[in-house]
């Protein structure tokens, strides 16, 4: 699957000529594939994610002493980590009552994000990178009071679902596959009308 508003022409031709149907994880992708020229039936099978471990955690009823915003994703330009850091710096500066945690596993934009975090030089901005064990990843999510994920586009949108499984607030860009989550009313949605 391509997390995109279009797919390569050769994929369209291959699907139309050799397959009986296509399965995608979000209704937004149906329209994308249809616009690209896919003529065979396109079915949505909702994204299956393993969140049993998160659902079994006790819900937190109070914020941490230092209110912690955060995001975790791949280091790709469309994920908007730099925009999140800018907004945080503008809103809170070096306020010691608030923190922002940025984590990423891999991606071609890692150096730019890391350099930008250093340039901001905020004591309340924590940058980490690299893979985490399942336990460490769950601990990271639990350490947040609110996830901010205002990417320019998503096809899966896994991390917001994980945070919601923990009963934690999410601020989400209302675009692409995020629209499905925004329709639930469980997130604070940020309009995202730029293509």
mmCIF file of C-alpha atoms in Angstrom:
data_model
loop_
_atom_site.group_PDB
_atom_site.id
_atom_site.type_symbol
_atom_site.label_atom_id
_atom_site.label_comp_id
_atom_site.label_asym_id
_atom_site.label_seq_id
_atom_site.Cartn_x
_atom_site.Cartn_y
_atom_site.Cartn_z
ATOM 1 C CA UNK A 1 0.000 0.000 0.000
ATOM 2 C CA UNK A 2 1.123 3.537 -0.731
ATOM 3 C CA UNK A 3 0.424 6.207 1.888
ATOM 4 C CA UNK A 4 -0.173 8.761 -0.815
ATOM 5 C CA UNK A 5 -2.834 10.680 -2.703
ATOM 6 C CA UNK A 6 -1.686 8.854 -5.831
ATOM 7 C CA UNK A 7 -0.063 5.551 -6.737
ATOM 8 C CA UNK A 8 2.375 4.641 -9.527
ATOM 9 C CA UNK A 9 0.812 4.047 -12.940
ATOM 10 C CA UNK A 10 2.385 0.582 -13.237
ATOM 11 C CA UNK A 11 0.681 -0.431 -9.965
ATOM 12 C CA UNK A 12 -2.676 0.711 -11.308
ATOM 13 C CA UNK A 13 -2.145 -1.303 -14.500
ATOM 14 C CA UNK A 14 -0.972 -4.358 -12.562
ATOM 15 C CA UNK A 15 -3.953 -4.250 -10.187
ATOM 16 C CA UNK A 16 -6.500 -3.726 -12.960
ATOM 17 C CA UNK A 17 -5.032 -6.488 -15.138
ATOM 18 C CA UNK A 18 -4.047 -9.193 -12.648
ATOM 19 C CA UNK A 19 -6.135 -8.827 -9.484
ATOM 20 C CA UNK A 20 -9.792 -9.157 -8.530
ATOM 21 C CA UNK A 21 -9.773 -6.617 -5.700
ATOM 22 C CA UNK A 22 -7.678 -4.357 -3.510
ATOM 23 C CA UNK A 23 -7.762 -4.059 0.284
ATOM 24 C CA UNK A 24 -6.783 -0.783 2.001
ATOM 25 C CA UNK A 25 -6.935 0.195 5.711
ATOM 26 C CA UNK A 26 -8.817 3.490 5.415
ATOM 27 C CA UNK A 27 -11.673 4.971 3.304
ATOM 28 C CA UNK A 28 -9.458 7.916 2.310
ATOM 29 C CA UNK A 29 -7.277 5.492 0.341
ATOM 30 C CA UNK A 30 -10.266 4.212 -1.655
ATOM 31 C CA UNK A 31 -10.695 7.653 -3.216
ATOM 32 C CA UNK A 32 -6.958 7.947 -3.829
ATOM 33 C CA UNK A 33 -6.834 4.618 -5.644
ATOM 34 C CA UNK A 34 -9.978 5.413 -7.655
ATOM 35 C CA UNK A 35 -8.559 8.795 -8.722
ATOM 36 C CA UNK A 36 -5.368 7.024 -9.805
ATOM 37 C CA UNK A 37 -7.446 4.800 -12.120
ATOM 38 C CA UNK A 38 -8.003 1.572 -10.185
ATOM 39 C CA UNK A 39 -11.168 0.004 -11.658
ATOM 40 C CA UNK A 40 -11.404 -3.235 -9.665
ATOM 41 C CA UNK A 41 -13.315 -3.286 -6.351
ATOM 42 C CA UNK A 42 -11.536 -1.613 -3.438
ATOM 43 C CA UNK A 43 -12.382 -2.827 0.059
ATOM 44 C CA UNK A 44 -11.611 -1.263 3.422
ATOM 45 C CA UNK A 45 -10.459 -3.610 6.156
ATOM 46 C CA UNK A 46 -9.879 -1.498 9.287
ATOM 47 C CA UNK A 47 -6.349 -1.398 10.549
ATOM 48 C CA UNK A 48 -5.540 -4.205 12.940
ATOM 49 C CA UNK A 49 -3.112 -3.201 15.657
ATOM 50 C CA UNK A 50 -1.923 -4.941 18.797
ATOM 51 C CA UNK A 51 -3.075 -2.755 21.680
ATOM 52 C CA UNK A 52 -4.087 -5.348 24.279
ATOM 53 C CA UNK A 53 -1.058 -4.420 26.401
ATOM 54 C CA UNK A 54 -2.091 -0.730 26.309
ATOM 55 C CA UNK A 55 -5.743 -1.455 27.047
ATOM 56 C CA UNK A 56 -4.709 -3.450 30.116
ATOM 57 C CA UNK A 57 -2.914 -0.455 31.672
ATOM 58 C CA UNK A 58 -4.613 1.475 34.456
ATOM 59 C CA UNK A 59 -6.002 4.765 33.146
ATOM 60 C CA UNK A 60 -4.227 7.830 34.482
ATOM 61 C CA UNK A 61 -6.622 10.370 35.935
ATOM 62 C CA UNK A 62 -4.116 13.191 36.470
ATOM 63 C CA UNK A 63 -1.380 14.719 34.372
ATOM 64 C CA UNK A 64 2.274 14.290 35.291
ATOM 65 C CA UNK A 65 3.826 16.990 37.465
ATOM 66 C CA UNK A 66 5.464 18.347 34.294
ATOM 67 C CA UNK A 67 2.776 18.233 31.608
ATOM 68 C CA UNK A 68 4.341 16.278 28.748
ATOM 69 C CA UNK A 69 3.444 16.591 25.089
ATOM 70 C CA UNK A 70 5.050 14.177 22.673
ATOM 71 C CA UNK A 71 5.116 12.394 19.394
ATOM 72 C CA UNK A 72 6.727 9.298 17.989
ATOM 73 C CA UNK A 73 6.973 8.496 14.299
ATOM 74 C CA UNK A 74 9.411 7.888 11.503
ATOM 75 C CA UNK A 75 11.674 10.738 10.540
ATOM 76 C CA UNK A 76 9.998 11.824 7.311
ATOM 77 C CA UNK A 77 9.376 15.456 6.353
ATOM 78 C CA UNK A 78 5.600 14.879 6.155
ATOM 79 C CA UNK A 79 5.473 13.918 9.839
ATOM 80 C CA UNK A 80 5.963 17.620 10.745
ATOM 81 C CA UNK A 81 8.225 17.200 13.787
ATOM 82 C CA UNK A 82 9.804 20.597 13.089
ATOM 83 C CA UNK A 83 6.363 22.259 12.965
ATOM 84 C CA UNK A 84 5.492 20.641 16.315
ATOM 85 C CA UNK A 85 8.744 21.869 17.870
ATOM 86 C CA UNK A 86 8.137 25.390 16.508
ATOM 87 C CA UNK A 87 4.609 25.513 17.915
ATOM 88 C CA UNK A 88 5.806 24.209 21.278
ATOM 89 C CA UNK A 89 8.646 26.758 21.429
ATOM 90 C CA UNK A 90 6.268 29.589 20.516
ATOM 91 C CA UNK A 91 3.600 28.488 23.002
ATOM 92 C CA UNK A 92 5.731 27.472 25.978
ATOM 93 C CA UNK A 93 9.378 28.416 25.460
ATOM 94 C CA UNK A 94 11.537 27.089 28.285
ATOM 95 C CA UNK A 95 8.634 26.806 30.750
ATOM 96 C CA UNK A 96 9.681 24.224 33.335
ATOM 97 C CA UNK A 97 6.058 23.119 33.891
ATOM 98 C CA UNK A 98 5.775 21.711 30.349
ATOM 99 C CA UNK A 99 7.871 19.309 28.276
ATOM 100 C CA UNK A 100 7.945 18.080 24.666
ATOM 101 C CA UNK A 101 9.315 14.634 23.800
ATOM 102 C CA UNK A 102 10.139 13.904 20.169
ATOM 103 C CA UNK A 103 11.032 10.318 19.288
ATOM 104 C CA UNK A 104 11.681 8.680 15.964
ATOM 105 C CA UNK A 105 12.876 5.294 14.888
ATOM 106 C CA UNK A 106 14.391 5.886 11.452
ATOM 107 C CA UNK A 107 13.992 7.959 8.312
ATOM 108 C CA UNK A 108 15.715 10.290 5.886
ATOM 109 C CA UNK A 109 14.700 13.447 7.804
ATOM 110 C CA UNK A 110 16.290 12.477 11.131
ATOM 111 C CA UNK A 111 19.318 14.746 10.835
ATOM 112 C CA UNK A 112 17.192 17.822 10.056
ATOM 113 C CA UNK A 113 14.880 17.156 13.031
ATOM 114 C CA UNK A 114 17.785 16.513 15.396
ATOM 115 C CA UNK A 115 19.658 19.641 14.269
ATOM 116 C CA UNK A 116 16.508 21.735 14.629
ATOM 117 C CA UNK A 117 15.964 20.448 18.170
ATOM 118 C CA UNK A 118 19.560 21.443 19.022
ATOM 119 C CA UNK A 119 19.074 24.854 17.403
ATOM 120 C CA UNK A 120 15.999 25.563 19.556
ATOM 121 C CA UNK A 121 18.118 24.838 22.625
ATOM 122 C CA UNK A 122 15.113 24.338 24.917
ATOM 123 C CA UNK A 123 15.731 22.645 28.278
ATOM 124 C CA UNK A 124 12.189 21.206 28.132
ATOM 125 C CA UNK A 125 12.602 19.554 24.702
ATOM 126 C CA UNK A 126 13.726 15.938 24.785
ATOM 127 C CA UNK A 127 14.857 14.335 21.520
ATOM 128 C CA UNK A 128 15.465 10.581 21.214
ATOM 129 C CA UNK A 129 15.951 8.279 18.271
ATOM 130 C CA UNK A 130 16.296 4.609 17.507
ATOM 131 C CA UNK A 131 14.170 1.504 17.941
ATOM 132 C CA UNK A 132 12.649 0.701 21.328
ATOM 133 C CA UNK A 133 11.602 -2.597 22.836
ATOM 134 C CA UNK A 134 7.844 -3.039 23.253
ATOM 135 C CA UNK A 135 8.183 -2.332 26.962
ATOM 136 C CA UNK A 136 10.204 0.864 26.422
ATOM 137 C CA UNK A 137 7.776 2.010 23.730
ATOM 138 C CA UNK A 138 4.807 1.514 26.082
ATOM 139 C CA UNK A 139 6.712 3.422 28.790
ATOM 140 C CA UNK A 140 7.320 6.260 26.338
ATOM 141 C CA UNK A 141 3.599 6.481 25.503
ATOM 142 C CA UNK A 142 2.685 6.312 29.192
ATOM 143 C CA UNK A 143 5.102 9.175 29.946
ATOM 144 C CA UNK A 144 3.046 11.498 27.724
ATOM 145 C CA UNK A 145 0.036 13.501 28.841
ATOM 146 C CA UNK A 146 -0.933 14.423 25.286
ATOM 147 C CA UNK A 147 0.197 13.274 21.844
ATOM 148 C CA UNK A 148 0.585 15.840 19.094
ATOM 149 C CA UNK A 149 0.578 14.299 15.625
ATOM 150 C CA UNK A 150 -0.040 16.896 12.947
ATOM 151 C CA UNK A 151 1.485 15.133 9.963
ATOM 152 C CA UNK A 152 0.780 16.219 6.409
ATOM 153 C CA UNK A 153 -0.583 12.787 5.562
ATOM 154 C CA UNK A 154 -1.031 9.246 6.845
ATOM 155 C CA UNK A 155 -2.252 5.943 5.475
ATOM 156 C CA UNK A 156 -2.286 3.973 8.733
ATOM 157 C CA UNK A 157 -2.258 6.399 11.688
ATOM 158 C CA UNK A 158 -1.172 3.879 14.316
ATOM 159 C CA UNK A 159 0.301 5.983 17.144
ATOM 160 C CA UNK A 160 -2.836 8.094 17.738
ATOM 161 C CA UNK A 161 -4.826 4.873 18.147
ATOM 162 C CA UNK A 162 -2.269 3.603 20.652
ATOM 163 C CA UNK A 163 -2.570 6.786 22.716
ATOM 164 C CA UNK A 164 -6.354 6.596 22.641
ATOM 165 C CA UNK A 165 -6.081 3.017 23.924
ATOM 166 C CA UNK A 166 -4.284 4.499 26.940
ATOM 167 C CA UNK A 167 -7.131 6.984 27.396
ATOM 168 C CA UNK A 168 -4.861 9.938 26.649
ATOM 169 C CA UNK A 169 -5.664 13.077 24.639
ATOM 170 C CA UNK A 170 -4.460 13.423 21.065
ATOM 171 C CA UNK A 171 -4.096 16.529 18.888
ATOM 172 C CA UNK A 172 -4.367 15.379 15.286
ATOM 173 C CA UNK A 173 -4.249 16.938 11.820
ATOM 174 C CA UNK A 174 -7.584 16.386 10.078
ATOM 175 C CA UNK A 175 -6.315 14.950 6.805
ATOM 176 C CA UNK A 176 -5.901 11.660 4.966
ATOM 177 C CA UNK A 177 -6.337 8.585 7.218
ATOM 178 C CA UNK A 178 -6.436 10.795 10.309
ATOM 179 C CA UNK A 179 -9.945 11.884 9.247
ATOM 180 C CA UNK A 180 -11.338 8.544 10.384
ATOM 181 C CA UNK A 181 -10.024 9.140 13.914
ATOM 182 C CA UNK A 182 -11.088 12.807 13.871
ATOM 183 C CA UNK A 183 -14.679 11.736 13.140
ATOM 184 C CA UNK A 184 -14.793 9.827 16.451
ATOM 185 C CA UNK A 185 -14.809 13.029 18.481
ATOM 186 C CA UNK A 186 -12.082 11.626 20.748
ATOM 187 C CA UNK A 187 -9.323 13.920 19.477
ATOM 188 C CA UNK A 188 -8.679 17.640 19.164
ATOM 189 C CA UNK A 189 -8.481 18.099 15.432
ATOM 190 C CA UNK A 190 -6.408 20.695 13.638
ATOM 191 C CA UNK A 191 -7.701 21.675 10.215
ATOM 192 C CA UNK A 192 -5.275 20.721 7.480
ATOM 193 C CA UNK A 193 -6.320 22.054 4.091
ATOM 194 C CA UNK A 194 -2.905 22.354 2.442
ATOM 195 C CA UNK A 195 -2.365 19.660 -0.176
#
